[in-house]
Tab-separated table of C-alpha atoms in Angstrom:
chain	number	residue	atom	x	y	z
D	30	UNK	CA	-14.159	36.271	-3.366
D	31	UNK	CA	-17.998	36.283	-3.200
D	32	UNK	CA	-18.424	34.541	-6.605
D	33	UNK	CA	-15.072	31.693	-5.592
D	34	UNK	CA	-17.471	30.497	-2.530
D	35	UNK	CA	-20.967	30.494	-4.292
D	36	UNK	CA	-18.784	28.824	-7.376
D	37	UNK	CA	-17.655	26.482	-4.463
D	38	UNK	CA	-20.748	25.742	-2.958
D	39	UNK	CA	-22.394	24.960	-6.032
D	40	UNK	CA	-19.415	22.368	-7.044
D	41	UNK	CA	-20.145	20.932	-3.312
D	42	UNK	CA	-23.177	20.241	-4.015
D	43	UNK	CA	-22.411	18.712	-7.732
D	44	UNK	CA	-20.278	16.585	-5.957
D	45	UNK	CA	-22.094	15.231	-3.874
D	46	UNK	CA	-25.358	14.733	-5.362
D	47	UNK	CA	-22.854	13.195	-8.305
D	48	UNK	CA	-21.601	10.867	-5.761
D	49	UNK	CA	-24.845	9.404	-4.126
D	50	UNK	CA	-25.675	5.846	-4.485
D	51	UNK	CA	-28.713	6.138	-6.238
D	52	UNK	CA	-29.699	4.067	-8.898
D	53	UNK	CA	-32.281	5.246	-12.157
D	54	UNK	CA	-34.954	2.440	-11.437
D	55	UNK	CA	-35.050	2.624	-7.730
D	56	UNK	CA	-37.032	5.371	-7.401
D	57	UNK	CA	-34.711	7.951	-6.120
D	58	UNK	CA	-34.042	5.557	-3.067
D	59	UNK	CA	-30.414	4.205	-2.162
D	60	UNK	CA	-28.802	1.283	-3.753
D	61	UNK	CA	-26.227	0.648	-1.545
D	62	UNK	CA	-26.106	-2.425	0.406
D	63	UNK	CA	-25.667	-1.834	3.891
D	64	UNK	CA	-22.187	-1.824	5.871
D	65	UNK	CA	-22.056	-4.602	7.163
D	66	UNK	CA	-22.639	-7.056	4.111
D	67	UNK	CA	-20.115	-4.814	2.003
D	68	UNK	CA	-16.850	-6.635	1.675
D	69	UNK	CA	-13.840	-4.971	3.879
D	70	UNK	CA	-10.571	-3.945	1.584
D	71	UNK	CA	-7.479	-3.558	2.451
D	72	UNK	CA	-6.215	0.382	2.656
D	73	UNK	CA	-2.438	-0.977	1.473
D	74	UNK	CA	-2.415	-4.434	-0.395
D	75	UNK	CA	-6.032	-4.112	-1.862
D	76	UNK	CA	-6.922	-7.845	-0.855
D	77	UNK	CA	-10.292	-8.842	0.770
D	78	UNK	CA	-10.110	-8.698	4.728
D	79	UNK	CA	-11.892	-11.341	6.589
D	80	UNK	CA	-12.326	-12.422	10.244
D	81	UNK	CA	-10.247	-15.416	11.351
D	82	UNK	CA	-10.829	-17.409	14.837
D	83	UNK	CA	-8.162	-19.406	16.544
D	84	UNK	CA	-9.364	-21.599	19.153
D	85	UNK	CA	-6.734	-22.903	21.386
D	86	UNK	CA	-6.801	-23.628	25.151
D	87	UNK	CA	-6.732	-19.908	26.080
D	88	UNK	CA	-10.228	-19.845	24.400
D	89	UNK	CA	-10.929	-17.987	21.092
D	90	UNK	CA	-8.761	-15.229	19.549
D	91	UNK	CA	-10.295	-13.262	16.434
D	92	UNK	CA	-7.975	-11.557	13.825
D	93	UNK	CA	-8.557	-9.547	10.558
D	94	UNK	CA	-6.566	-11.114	7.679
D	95	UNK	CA	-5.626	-10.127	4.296
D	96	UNK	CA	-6.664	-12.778	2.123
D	97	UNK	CA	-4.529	-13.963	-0.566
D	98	UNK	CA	-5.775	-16.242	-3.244
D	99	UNK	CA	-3.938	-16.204	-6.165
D	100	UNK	CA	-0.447	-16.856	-7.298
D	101	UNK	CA	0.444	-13.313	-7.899
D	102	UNK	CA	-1.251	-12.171	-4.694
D	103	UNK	CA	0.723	-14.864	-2.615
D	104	UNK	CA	3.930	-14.029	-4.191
D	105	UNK	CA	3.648	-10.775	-2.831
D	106	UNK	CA	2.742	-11.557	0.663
D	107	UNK	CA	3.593	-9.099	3.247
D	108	UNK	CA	6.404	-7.990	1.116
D	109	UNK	CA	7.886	-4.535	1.836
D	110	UNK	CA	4.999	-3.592	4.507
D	111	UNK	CA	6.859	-2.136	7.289
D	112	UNK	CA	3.819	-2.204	10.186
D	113	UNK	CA	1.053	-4.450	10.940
D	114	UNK	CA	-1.524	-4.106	13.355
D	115	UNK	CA	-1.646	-6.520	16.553
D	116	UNK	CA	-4.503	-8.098	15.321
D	117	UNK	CA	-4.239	-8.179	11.887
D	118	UNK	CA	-1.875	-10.569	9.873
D	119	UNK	CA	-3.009	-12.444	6.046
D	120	UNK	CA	-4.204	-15.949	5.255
D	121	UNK	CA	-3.019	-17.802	2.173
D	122	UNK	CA	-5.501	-20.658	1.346
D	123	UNK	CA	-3.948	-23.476	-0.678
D	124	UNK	CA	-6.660	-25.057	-2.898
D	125	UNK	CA	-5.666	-27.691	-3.319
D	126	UNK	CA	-3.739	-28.294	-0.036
D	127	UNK	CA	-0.471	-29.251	-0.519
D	128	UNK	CA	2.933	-29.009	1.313
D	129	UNK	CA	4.396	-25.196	1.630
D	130	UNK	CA	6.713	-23.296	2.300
D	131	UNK	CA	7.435	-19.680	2.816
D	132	UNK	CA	10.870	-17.524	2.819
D	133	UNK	CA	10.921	-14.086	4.268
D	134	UNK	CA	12.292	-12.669	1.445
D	135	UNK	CA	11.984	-8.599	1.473
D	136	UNK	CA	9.751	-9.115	4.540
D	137	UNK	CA	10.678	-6.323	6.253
D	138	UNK	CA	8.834	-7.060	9.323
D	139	UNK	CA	9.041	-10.140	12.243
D	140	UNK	CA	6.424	-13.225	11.599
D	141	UNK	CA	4.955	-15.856	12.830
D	142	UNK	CA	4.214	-18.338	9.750
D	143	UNK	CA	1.323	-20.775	10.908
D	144	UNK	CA	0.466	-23.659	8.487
D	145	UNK	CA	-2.877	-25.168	9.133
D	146	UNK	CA	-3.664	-28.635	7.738
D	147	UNK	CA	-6.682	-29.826	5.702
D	148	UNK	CA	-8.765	-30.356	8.824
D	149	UNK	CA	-8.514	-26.968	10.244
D	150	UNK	CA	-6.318	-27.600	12.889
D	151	UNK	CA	-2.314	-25.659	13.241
D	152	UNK	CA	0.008	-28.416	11.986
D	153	UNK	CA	3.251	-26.216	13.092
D	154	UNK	CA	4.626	-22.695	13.691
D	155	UNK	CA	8.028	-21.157	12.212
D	156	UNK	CA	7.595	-18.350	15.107
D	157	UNK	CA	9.976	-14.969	14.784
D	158	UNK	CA	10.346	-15.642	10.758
D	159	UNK	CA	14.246	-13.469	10.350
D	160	UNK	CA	13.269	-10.288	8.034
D	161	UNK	CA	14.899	-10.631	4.877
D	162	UNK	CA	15.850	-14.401	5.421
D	163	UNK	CA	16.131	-16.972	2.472
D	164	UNK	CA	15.487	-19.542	4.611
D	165	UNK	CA	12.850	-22.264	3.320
D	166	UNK	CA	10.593	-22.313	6.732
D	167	UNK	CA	8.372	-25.762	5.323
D	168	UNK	CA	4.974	-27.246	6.656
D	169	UNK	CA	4.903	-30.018	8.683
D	170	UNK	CA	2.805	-31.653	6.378
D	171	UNK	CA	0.276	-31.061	4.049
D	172	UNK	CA	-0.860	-27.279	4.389
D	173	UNK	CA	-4.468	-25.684	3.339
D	174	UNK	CA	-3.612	-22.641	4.582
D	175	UNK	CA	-0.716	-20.152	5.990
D	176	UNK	CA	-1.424	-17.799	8.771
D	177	UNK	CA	1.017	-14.680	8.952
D	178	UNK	CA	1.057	-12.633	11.961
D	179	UNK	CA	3.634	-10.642	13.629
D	180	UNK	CA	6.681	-12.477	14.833
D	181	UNK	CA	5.875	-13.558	18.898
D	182	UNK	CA	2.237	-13.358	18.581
D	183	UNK	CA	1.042	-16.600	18.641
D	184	UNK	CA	3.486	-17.497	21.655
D	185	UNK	CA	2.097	-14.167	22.904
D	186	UNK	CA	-1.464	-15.541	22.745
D	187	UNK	CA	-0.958	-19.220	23.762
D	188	UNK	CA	-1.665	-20.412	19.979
D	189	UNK	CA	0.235	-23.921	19.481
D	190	UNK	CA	0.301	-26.868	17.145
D	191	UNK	CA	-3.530	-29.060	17.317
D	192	UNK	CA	-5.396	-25.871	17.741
D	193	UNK	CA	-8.361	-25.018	15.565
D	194	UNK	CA	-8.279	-21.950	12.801
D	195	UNK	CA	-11.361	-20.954	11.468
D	196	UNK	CA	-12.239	-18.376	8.551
């Protein structure tokens, strides 16, 4: 038993000294950035997490959203994710902006789809998206971005058509 824990120990300490973020020409000091500049990822999807602001007449309301950029990543969506947190949702920037729109196919959970025209500003909301639903739910004009949050929120928070998204 004696030799399992020193043989433990020992691997411990491999570990961890194998694991440090120290780089050869540093000098033996760290070579990690610090926290805050490091880029947040998501623990499910993967995707890059940023902070978005809307700013509507109830003042400003600050989520973190799953950003999805490419094709593949927007296909997916919030496909088969069965929770979301109240202040979390995903962003789909359109580059170029052009008109959208989103189903809720194998969406298991309730959205709010937000589509936000070139200027920043919420063009329209397809609020309490039907899981599962084929329905086309289209901008109401051309869209630079889609906001997804969980189905009532917006209405929840006073966010409406005119008001500015930032991220």
């Amino acid at each position: 038993m004696k030799f399992w824990i020193k043989t433990a120990a020992l691997a411990c300490t491999v570990a961890v000294i194998g694991c440090s973020p120290v780089a050869a020409d540093t000098g033996g000091k760290s070579a990690a950035r610090p926290a805050a500049t490091a880029p947040a990822t998501h623990p499910v999807s993967g995707l890059p997490v940023v902070t978005l602001t809307v700013n509507g007449a109830k003042g400003p309301h600050t989520f973190r959203v799953e950003v999805a950029r490419t094709s593949e990543e927007q296909a997916q969506g919030l496909m088969f994710r069965t929770a979301m947190g109240a202040d979390e949702g995903m962003i789909f920037p359109m580059d170029p902006p052009r008109d959208a729109a989103f189903w809720m196919k194998n969406t298991v959970i309730p959205l709010d789809i937000i589509f936000i025209g070139p200027d920043r500003r919420i063009l329209n909301i397809a609020a309490n998206a039907v899981p599962y639903d084929l329905t086309s739910l289209p901008s109401d004009g051309i869209a630079a971005g889609v906001l997804e949050l969980n189905g009532g929120r917006a209405a929840e928070l006073g966010i409406k058509p005119g008001d500015k998204v930032e991220w």
